[in-house]
PDB file of C-alpha atoms in Angstrom:
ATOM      1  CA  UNK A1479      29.233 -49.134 -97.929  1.00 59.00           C
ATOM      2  CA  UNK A1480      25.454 -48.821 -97.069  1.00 75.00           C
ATOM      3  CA  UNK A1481      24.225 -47.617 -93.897  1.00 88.00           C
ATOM      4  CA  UNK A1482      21.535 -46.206 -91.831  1.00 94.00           C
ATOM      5  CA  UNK A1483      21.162 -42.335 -91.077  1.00 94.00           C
ATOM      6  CA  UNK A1484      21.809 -40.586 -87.942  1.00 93.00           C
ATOM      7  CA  UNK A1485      20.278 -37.561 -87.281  1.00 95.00           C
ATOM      8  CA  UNK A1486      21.568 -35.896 -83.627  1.00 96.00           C
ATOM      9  CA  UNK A1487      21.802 -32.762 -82.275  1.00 98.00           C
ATOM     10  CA  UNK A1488      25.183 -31.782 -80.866  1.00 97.00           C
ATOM     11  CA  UNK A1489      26.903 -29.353 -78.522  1.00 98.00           C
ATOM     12  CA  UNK A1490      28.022 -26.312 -80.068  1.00 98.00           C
ATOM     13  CA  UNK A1491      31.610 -26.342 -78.519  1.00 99.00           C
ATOM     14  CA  UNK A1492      32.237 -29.987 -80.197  1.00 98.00           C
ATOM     15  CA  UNK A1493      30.827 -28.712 -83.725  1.00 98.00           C
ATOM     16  CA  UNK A1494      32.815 -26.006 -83.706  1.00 98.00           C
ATOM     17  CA  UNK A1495      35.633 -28.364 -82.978  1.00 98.00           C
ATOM     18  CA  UNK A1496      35.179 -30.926 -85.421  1.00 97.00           C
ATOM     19  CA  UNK A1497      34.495 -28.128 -88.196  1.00 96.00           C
ATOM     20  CA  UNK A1498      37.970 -26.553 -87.407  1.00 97.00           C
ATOM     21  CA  UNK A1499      39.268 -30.039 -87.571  1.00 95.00           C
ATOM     22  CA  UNK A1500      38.075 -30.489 -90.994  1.00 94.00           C
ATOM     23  CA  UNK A1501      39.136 -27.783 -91.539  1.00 94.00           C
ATOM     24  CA  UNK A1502      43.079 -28.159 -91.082  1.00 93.00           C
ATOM     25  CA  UNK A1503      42.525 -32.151 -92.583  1.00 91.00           C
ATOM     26  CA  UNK A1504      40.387 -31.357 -95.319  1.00 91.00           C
ATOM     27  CA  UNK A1505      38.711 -34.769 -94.365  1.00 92.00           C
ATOM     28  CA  UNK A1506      34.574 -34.921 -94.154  1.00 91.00           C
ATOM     29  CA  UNK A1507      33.023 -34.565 -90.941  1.00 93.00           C
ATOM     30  CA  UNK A1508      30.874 -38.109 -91.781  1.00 91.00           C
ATOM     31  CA  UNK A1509      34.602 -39.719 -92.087  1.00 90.00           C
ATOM     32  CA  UNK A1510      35.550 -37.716 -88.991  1.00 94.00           C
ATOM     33  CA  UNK A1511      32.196 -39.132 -87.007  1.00 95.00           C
ATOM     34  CA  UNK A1512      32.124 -42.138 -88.146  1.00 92.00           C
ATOM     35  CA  UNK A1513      36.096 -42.976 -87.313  1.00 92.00           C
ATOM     36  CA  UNK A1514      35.753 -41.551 -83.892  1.00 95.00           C
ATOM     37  CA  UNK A1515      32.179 -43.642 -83.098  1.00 95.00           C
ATOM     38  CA  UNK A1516      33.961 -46.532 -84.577  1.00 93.00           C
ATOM     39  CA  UNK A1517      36.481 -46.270 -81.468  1.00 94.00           C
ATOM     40  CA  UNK A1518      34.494 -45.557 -78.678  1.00 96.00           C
ATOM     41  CA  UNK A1519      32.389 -48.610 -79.747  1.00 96.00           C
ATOM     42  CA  UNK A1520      35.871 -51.038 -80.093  1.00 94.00           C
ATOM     43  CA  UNK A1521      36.586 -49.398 -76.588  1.00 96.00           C
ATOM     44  CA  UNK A1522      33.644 -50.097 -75.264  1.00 97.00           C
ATOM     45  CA  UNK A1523      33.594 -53.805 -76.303  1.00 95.00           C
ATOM     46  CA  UNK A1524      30.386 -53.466 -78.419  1.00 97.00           C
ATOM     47  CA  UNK A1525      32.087 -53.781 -82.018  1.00 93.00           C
ATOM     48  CA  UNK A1526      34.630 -55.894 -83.323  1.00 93.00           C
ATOM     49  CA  UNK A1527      38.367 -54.215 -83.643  1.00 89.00           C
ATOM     50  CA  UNK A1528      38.597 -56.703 -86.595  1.00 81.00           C
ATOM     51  CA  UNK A1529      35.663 -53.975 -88.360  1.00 64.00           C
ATOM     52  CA  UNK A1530      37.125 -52.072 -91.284  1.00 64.00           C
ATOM     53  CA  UNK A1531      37.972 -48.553 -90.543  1.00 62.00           C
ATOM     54  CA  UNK A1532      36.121 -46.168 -93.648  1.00 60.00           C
ATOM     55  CA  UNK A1533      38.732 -44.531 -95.285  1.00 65.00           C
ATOM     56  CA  UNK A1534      38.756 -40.223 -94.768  1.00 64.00           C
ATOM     57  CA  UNK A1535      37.276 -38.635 -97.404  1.00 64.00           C
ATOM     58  CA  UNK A1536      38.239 -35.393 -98.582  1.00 69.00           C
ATOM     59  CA  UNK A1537      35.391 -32.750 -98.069  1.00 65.00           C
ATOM     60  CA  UNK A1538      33.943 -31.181-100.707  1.00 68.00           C
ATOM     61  CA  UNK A1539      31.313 -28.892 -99.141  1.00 65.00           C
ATOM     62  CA  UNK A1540      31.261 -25.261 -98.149  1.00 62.00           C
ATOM     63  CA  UNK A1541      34.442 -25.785 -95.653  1.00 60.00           C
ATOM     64  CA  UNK A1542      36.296 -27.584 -98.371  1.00 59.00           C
ATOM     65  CA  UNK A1543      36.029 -24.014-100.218  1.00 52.00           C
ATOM     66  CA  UNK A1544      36.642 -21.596 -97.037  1.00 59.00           C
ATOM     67  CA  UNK A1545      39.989 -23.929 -96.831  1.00 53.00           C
ATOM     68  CA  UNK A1546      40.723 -22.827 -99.917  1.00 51.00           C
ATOM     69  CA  UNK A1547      40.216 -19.337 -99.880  1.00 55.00           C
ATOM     70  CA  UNK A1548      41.888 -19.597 -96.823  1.00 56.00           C
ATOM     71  CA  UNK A1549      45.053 -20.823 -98.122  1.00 54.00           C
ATOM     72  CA  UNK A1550      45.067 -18.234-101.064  1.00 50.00           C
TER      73      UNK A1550
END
């Protein structure tokens, strides 16, 4: 699916929550983002429920491979 980029600067507490997070679900932080914008925008009233939900991707970046060690 095409889109536009994003580029925001955000509190160091929530990064380091959303990288543990992909972390344990091995899913991308975009996915992550994106699903959790997606609600707050239903929520809000400002985008259709009826929208389809993008599908978790599994990371493949540098905290894709610490999971790994990790788990070794």
């Amino acid at each position: 699916m095409p889109g536009s980029r994003l580029d925001q600067l955000i509190p160091d507490d929530i990064d380091r929550a959303l990288t543990r997070l992909v972390r344990m679900s091995g899913v991308s932080k975009k996915a992550l983002v994106t699903d959790a914008l997606r609600g707050y925008l239903v929520a809000k009233g400002v985008l259709p429920a009826s929208t389809s939900r993008v599908e978790p991707t599994p990371t493949r970046g540098r905290l894709a491979a610490s999971k790994r060690k990790e788990s070794q």
